[in-house]
PDB file of C-alpha atoms in Angstrom:
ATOM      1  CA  UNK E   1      72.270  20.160  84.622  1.00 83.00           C
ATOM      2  CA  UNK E   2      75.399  21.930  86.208  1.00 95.00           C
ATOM      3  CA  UNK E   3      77.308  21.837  89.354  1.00 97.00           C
ATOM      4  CA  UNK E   4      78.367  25.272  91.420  1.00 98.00           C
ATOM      5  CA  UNK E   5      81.272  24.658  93.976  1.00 98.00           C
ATOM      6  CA  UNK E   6      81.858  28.037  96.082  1.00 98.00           C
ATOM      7  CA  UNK E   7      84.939  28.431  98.269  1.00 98.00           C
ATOM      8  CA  UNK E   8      87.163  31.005 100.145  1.00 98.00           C
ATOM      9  CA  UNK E   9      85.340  31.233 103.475  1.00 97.00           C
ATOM     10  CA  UNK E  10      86.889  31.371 106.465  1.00 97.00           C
ATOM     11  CA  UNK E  11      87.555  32.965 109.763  1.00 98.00           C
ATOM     12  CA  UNK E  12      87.694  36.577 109.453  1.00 98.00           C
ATOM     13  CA  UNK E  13      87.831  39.326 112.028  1.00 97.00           C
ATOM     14  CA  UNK E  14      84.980  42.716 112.121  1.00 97.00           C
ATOM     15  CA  UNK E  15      86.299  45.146 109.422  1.00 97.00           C
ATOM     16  CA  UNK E  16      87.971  42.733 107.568  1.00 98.00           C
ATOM     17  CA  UNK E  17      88.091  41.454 103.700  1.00 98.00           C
ATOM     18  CA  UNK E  18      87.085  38.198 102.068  1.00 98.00           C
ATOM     19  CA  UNK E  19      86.491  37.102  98.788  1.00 98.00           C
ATOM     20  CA  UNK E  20      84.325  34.119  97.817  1.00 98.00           C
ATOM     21  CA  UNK E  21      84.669  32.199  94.581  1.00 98.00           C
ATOM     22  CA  UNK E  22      82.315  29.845  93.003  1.00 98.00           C
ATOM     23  CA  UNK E  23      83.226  27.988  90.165  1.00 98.00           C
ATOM     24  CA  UNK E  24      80.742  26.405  87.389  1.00 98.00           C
ATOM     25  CA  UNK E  25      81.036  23.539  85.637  1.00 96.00           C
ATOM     26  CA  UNK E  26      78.390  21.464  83.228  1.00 96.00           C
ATOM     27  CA  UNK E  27      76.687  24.704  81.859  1.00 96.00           C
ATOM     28  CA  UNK E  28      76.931  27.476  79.609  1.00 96.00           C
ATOM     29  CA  UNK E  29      78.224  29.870  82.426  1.00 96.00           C
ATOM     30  CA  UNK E  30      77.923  33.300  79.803  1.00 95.00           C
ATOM     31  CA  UNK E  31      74.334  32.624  79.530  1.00 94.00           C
ATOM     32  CA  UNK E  32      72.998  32.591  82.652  1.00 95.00           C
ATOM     33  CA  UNK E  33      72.720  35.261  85.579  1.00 95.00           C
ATOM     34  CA  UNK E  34      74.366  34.226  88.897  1.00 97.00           C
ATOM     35  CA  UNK E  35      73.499  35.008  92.510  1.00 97.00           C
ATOM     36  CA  UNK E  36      74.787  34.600  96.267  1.00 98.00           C
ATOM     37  CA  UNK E  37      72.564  33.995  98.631  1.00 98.00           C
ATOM     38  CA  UNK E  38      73.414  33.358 102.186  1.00 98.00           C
ATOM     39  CA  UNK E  39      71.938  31.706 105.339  1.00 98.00           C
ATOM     40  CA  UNK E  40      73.031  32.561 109.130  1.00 98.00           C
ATOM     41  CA  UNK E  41      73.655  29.651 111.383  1.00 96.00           C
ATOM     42  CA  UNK E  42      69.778  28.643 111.871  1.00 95.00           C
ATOM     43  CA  UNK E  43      67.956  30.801 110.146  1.00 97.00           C
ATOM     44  CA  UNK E  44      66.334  31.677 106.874  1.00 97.00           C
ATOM     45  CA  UNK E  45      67.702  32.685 103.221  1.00 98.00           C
ATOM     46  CA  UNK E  46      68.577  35.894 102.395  1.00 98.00           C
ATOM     47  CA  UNK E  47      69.580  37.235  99.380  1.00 97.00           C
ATOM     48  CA  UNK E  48      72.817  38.971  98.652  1.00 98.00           C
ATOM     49  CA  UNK E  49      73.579  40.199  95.527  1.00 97.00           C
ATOM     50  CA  UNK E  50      72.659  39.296  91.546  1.00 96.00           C
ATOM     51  CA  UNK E  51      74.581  39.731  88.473  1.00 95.00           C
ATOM     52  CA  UNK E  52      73.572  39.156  84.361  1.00 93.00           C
ATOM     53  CA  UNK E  53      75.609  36.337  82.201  1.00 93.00           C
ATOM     54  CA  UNK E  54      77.612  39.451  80.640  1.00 91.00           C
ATOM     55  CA  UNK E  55      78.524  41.273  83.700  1.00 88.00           C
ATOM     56  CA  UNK E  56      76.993  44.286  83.297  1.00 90.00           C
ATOM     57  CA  UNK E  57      73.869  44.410  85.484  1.00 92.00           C
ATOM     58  CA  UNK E  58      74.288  43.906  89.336  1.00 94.00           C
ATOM     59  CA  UNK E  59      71.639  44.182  91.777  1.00 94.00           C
ATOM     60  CA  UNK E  60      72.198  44.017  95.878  1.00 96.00           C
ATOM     61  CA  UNK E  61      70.481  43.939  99.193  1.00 96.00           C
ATOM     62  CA  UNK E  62      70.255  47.038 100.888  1.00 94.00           C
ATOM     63  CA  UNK E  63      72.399  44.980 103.792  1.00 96.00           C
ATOM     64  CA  UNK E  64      75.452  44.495 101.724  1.00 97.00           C
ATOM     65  CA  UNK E  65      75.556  47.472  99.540  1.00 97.00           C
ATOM     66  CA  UNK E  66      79.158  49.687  99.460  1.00 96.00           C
ATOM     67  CA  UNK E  67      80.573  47.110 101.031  1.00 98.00           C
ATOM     68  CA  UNK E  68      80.079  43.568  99.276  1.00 98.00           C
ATOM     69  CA  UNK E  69      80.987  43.569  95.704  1.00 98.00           C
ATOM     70  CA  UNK E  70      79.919  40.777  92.920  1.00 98.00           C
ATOM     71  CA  UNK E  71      81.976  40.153  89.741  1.00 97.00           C
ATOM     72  CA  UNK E  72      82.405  37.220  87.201  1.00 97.00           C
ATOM     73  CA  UNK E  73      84.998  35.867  84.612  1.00 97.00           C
ATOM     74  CA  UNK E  74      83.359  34.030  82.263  1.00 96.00           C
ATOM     75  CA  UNK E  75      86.303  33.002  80.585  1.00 97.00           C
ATOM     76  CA  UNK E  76      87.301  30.555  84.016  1.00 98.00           C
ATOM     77  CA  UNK E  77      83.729  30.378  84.532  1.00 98.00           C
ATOM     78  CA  UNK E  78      83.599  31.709  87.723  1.00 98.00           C
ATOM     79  CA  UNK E  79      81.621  33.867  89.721  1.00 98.00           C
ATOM     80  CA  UNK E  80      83.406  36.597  92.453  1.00 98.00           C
ATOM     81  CA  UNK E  81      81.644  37.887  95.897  1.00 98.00           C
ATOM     82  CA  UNK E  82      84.087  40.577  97.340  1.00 98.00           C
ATOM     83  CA  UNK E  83      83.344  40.844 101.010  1.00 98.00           C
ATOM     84  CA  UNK E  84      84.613  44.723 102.516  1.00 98.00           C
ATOM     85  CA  UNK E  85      84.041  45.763 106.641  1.00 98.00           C
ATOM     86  CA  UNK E  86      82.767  42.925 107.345  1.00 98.00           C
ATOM     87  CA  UNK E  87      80.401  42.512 110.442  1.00 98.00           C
ATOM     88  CA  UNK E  88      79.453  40.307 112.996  1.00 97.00           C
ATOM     89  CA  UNK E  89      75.682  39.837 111.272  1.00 97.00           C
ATOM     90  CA  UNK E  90      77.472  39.067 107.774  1.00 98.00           C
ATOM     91  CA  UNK E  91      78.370  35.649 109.419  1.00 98.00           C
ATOM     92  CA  UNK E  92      76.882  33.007 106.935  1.00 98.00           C
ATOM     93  CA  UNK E  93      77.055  30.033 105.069  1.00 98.00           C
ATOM     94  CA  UNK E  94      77.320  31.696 101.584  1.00 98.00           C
ATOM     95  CA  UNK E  95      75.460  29.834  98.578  1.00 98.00           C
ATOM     96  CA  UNK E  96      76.398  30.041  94.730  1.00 98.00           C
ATOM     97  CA  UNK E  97      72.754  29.741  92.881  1.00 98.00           C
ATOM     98  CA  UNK E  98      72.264  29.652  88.733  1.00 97.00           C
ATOM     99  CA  UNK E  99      69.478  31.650  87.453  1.00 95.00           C
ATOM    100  CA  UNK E 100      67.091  29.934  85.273  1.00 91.00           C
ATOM    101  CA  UNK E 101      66.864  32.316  82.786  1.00 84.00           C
ATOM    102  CA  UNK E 102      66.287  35.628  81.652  1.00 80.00           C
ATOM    103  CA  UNK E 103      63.848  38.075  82.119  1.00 82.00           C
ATOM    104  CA  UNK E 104      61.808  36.705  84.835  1.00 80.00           C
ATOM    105  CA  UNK E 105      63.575  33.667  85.177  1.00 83.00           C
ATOM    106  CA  UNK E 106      66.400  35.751  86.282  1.00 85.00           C
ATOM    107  CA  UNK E 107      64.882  35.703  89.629  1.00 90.00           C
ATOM    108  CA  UNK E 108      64.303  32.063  89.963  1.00 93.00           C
ATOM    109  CA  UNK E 109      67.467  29.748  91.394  1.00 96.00           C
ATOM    110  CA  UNK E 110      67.646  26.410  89.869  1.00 95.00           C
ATOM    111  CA  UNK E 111      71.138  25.023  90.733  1.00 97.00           C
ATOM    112  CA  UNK E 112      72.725  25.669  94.164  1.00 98.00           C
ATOM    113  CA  UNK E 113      75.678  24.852  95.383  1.00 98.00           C
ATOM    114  CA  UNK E 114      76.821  23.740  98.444  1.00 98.00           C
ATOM    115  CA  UNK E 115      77.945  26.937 100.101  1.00 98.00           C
ATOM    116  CA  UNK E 116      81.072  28.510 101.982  1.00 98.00           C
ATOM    117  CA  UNK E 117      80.706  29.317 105.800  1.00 98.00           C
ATOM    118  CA  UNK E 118      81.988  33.445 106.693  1.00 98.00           C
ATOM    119  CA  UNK E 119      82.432  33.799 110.315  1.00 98.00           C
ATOM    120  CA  UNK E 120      83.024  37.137 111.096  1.00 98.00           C
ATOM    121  CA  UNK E 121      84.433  37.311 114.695  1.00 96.00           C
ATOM    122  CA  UNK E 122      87.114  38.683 117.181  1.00 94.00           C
TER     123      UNK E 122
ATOM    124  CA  UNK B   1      59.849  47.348 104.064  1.00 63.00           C
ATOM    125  CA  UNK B   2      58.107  44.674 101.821  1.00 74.00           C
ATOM    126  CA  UNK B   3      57.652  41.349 104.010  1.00 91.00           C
ATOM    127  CA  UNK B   4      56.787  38.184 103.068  1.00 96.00           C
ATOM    128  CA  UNK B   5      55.017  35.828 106.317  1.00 97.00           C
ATOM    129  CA  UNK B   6      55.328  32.363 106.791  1.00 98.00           C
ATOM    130  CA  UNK B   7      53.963  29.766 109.607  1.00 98.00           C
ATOM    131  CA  UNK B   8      57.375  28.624 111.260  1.00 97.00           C
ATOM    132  CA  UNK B   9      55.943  25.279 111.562  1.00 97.00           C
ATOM    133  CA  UNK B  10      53.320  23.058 109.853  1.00 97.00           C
ATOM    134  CA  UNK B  11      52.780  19.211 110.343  1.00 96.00           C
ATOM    135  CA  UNK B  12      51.083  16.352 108.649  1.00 96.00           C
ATOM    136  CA  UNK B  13      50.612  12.560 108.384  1.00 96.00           C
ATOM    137  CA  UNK B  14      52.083  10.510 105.309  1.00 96.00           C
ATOM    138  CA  UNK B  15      49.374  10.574 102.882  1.00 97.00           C
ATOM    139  CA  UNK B  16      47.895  13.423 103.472  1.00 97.00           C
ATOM    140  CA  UNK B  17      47.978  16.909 101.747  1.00 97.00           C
ATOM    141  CA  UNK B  18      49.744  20.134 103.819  1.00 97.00           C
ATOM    142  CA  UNK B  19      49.331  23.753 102.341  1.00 98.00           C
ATOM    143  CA  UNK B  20      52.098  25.920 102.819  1.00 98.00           C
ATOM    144  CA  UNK B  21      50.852  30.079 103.112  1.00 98.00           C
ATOM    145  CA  UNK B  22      53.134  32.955 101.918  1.00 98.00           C
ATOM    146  CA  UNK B  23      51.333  36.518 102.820  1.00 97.00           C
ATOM    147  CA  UNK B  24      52.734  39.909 101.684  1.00 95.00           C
ATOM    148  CA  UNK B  25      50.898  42.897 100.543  1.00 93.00           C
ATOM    149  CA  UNK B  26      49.713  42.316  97.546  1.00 92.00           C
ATOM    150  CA  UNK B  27      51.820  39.263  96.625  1.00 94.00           C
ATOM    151  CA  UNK B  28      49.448  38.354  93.518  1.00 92.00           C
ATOM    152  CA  UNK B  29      50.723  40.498  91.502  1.00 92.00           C
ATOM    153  CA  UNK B  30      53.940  39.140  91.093  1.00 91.00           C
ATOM    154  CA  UNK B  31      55.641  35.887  90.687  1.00 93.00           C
ATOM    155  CA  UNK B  32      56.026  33.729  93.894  1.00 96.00           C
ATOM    156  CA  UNK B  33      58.907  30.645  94.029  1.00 97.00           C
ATOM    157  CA  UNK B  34      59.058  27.683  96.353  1.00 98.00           C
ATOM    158  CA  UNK B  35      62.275  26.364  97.558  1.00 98.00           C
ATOM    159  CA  UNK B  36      62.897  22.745  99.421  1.00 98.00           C
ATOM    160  CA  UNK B  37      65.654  22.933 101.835  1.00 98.00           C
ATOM    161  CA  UNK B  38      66.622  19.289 103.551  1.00 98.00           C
ATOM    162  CA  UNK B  39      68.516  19.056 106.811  1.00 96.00           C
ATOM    163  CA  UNK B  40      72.143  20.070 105.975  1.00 96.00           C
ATOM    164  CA  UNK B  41      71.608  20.381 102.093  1.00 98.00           C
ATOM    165  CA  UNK B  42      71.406  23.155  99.759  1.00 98.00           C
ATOM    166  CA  UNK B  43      68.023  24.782  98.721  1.00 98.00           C
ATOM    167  CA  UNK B  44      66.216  23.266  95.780  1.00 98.00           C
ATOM    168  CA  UNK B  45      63.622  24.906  93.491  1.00 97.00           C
ATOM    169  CA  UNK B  46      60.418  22.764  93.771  1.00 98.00           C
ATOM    170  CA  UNK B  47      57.876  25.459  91.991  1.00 97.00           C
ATOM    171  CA  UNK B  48      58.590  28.683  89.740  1.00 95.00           C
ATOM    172  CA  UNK B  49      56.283  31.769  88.122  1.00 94.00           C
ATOM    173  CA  UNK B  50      53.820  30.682  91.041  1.00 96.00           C
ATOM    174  CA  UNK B  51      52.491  27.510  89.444  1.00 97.00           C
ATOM    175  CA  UNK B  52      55.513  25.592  87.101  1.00 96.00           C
ATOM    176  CA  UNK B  53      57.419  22.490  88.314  1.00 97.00           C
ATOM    177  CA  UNK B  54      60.927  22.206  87.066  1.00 94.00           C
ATOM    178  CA  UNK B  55      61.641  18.911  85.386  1.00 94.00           C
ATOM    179  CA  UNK B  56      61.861  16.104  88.237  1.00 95.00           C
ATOM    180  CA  UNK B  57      60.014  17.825  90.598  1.00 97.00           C
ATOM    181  CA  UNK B  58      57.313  15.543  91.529  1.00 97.00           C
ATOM    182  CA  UNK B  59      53.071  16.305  90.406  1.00 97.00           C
ATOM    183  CA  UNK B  60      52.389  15.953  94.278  1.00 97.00           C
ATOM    184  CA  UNK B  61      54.082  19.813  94.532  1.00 98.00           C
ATOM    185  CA  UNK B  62      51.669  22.428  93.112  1.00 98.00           C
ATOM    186  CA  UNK B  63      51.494  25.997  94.021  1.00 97.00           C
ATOM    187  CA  UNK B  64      49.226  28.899  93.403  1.00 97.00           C
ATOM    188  CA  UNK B  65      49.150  32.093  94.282  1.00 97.00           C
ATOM    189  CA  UNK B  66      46.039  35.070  94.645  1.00 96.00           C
ATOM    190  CA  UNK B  67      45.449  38.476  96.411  1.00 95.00           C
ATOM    191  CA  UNK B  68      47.752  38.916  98.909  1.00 96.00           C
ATOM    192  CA  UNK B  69      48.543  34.888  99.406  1.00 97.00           C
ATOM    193  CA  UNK B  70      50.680  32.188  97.396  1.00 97.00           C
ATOM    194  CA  UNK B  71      50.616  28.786  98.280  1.00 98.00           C
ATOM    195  CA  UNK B  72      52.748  25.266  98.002  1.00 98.00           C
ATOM    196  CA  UNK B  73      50.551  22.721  98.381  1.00 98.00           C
ATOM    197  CA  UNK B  74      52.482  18.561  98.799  1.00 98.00           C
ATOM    198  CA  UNK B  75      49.465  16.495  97.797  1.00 97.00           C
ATOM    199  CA  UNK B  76      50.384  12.531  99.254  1.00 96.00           C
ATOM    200  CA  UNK B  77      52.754  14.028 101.841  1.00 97.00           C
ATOM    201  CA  UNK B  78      56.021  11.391 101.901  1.00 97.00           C
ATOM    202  CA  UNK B  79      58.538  11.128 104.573  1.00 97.00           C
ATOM    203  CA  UNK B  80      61.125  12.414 102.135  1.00 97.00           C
ATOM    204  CA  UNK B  81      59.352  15.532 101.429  1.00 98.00           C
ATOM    205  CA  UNK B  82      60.049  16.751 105.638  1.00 98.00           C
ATOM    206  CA  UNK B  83      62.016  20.005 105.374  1.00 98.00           C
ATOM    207  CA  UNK B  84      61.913  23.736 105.601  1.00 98.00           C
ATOM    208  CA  UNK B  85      60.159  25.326 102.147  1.00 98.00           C
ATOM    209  CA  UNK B  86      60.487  29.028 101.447  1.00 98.00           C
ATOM    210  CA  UNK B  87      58.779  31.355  99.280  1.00 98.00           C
ATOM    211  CA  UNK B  88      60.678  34.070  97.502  1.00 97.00           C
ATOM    212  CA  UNK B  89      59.406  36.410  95.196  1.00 95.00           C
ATOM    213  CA  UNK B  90      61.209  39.558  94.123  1.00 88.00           C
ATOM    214  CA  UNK B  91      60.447  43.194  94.054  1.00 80.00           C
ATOM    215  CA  UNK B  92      61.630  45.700  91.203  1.00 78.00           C
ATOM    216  CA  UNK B  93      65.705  44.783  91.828  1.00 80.00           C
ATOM    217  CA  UNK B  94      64.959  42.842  95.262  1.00 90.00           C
ATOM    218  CA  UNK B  95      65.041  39.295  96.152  1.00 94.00           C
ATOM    219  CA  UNK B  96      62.807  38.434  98.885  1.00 95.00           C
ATOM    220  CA  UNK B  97      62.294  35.965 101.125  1.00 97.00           C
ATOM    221  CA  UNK B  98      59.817  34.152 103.792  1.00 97.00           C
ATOM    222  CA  UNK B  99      61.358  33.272 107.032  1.00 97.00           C
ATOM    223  CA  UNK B 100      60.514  29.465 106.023  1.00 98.00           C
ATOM    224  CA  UNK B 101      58.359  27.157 107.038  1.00 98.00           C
ATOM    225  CA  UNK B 102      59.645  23.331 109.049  1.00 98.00           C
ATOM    226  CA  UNK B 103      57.257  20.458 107.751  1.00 98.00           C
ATOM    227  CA  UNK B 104      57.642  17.800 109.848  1.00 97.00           C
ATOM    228  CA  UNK B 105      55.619  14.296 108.884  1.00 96.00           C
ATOM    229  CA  UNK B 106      54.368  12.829 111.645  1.00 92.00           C
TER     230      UNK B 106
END
């Protein structure tokens, strides 16, 4: 079935830089789009950003766009959130989800890991 | 912007059957997702393409979804099954989410 393990969140101050890692294990990481998807302290999901099994097709919230950046090496089977200017509201615990599929299935989540917390604070 | 509406809070007895509402404009005519999220665990995908149950995802989850409203519907509610759900569906290049709904069995 898989399993995602994110990491690189920490403490980080407003207009600072973080990037977040996830690495995949248990699954053909090349075939499959990846996502990050992240949830403030209480609330909801919210998507952040989505990117195809060969890299070239990325997709992002209006929230995060200019300033967060996805990428992937599929050779380390790994997928890349660069975090730029960060803000207070970008605090988060930051999810690693698998796509199902393609096409429509791109859009559907079906292995999550267990996430990275970003605080963004002074 | 495109919203997607949720009841923040729905309960139910063991046993019984609870149906879950997701409203946008228009929300029939596109695919609708159901995700389980347990108190301090990671979101899992109970229902897909409105209606499909990925593999060990118990019969008792169905979902449907018409006009301007998709549904997730727990048929023999279980104690296990108390969490927040949340619809997603996606627009053009947008992922989109409800705010999430607590199910608490009484």
């Amino acid at each position: 079935e898989g399993h995602l393990s994110e990491s690189g969140g920490a403490l980080v101050q407003p207009g600072g830089s973080l990037r977040l890692s996830c690495a995949a294990s248990e699954f053909t990481f090349s075939n499959y789009a990846m996502n990050w998807v992240r949830q403030a302290p209480g609330q909801g999901l919210e998507w952040v950003s989505t990117l195809s099994g060969s890299g070239g097709r990325t997709y992002s919230a209006d929230s995060v766009k200019g300033r967060f950046t996805i990428s992937r090496d599929n050779s380390k089977n790994t997928l890349y959130l660069q975090m730029n200017s960060l803000r207070d509201e970008d605090t988060a615990l930051y999810y690693c989800a698998k796509s199902r599929g393609g096409g429509d299935s791109t859009w559907y989540f079906d292995l999550w890991g267990r996430g990275t917390l970003v605080t963004v604070s002074s | 912007s495109y919203e997607l509406t949720q009841p923040p809070s729905v309960s139910v007895s063991p046993g019984q059957t609870v149906i879950i509402p997701c409203s946008g404009d228009g929300l029939g005519d596109q695919y609708v997702s159901w995700y389980q999220q347990k108190s301090g665990q990671s979101p899992v995908l109970v229902v897909y393409q409105d209606a499909k149950r990925p593999s060990g995802i118990p019969e008792r989850f169905s979902g449907s979804n018409s006009g301007n409203t998709a549904t997730l519907t727990i048929s023999g509610t279980q104690a296990m099954d108390e969490a927040d759900y949340y619809c997603q569906a996606w627009d053009t290049t947008t992922v989109l989410y409800g705010g999430g709904t607590k199910v608490t069995v009484l």
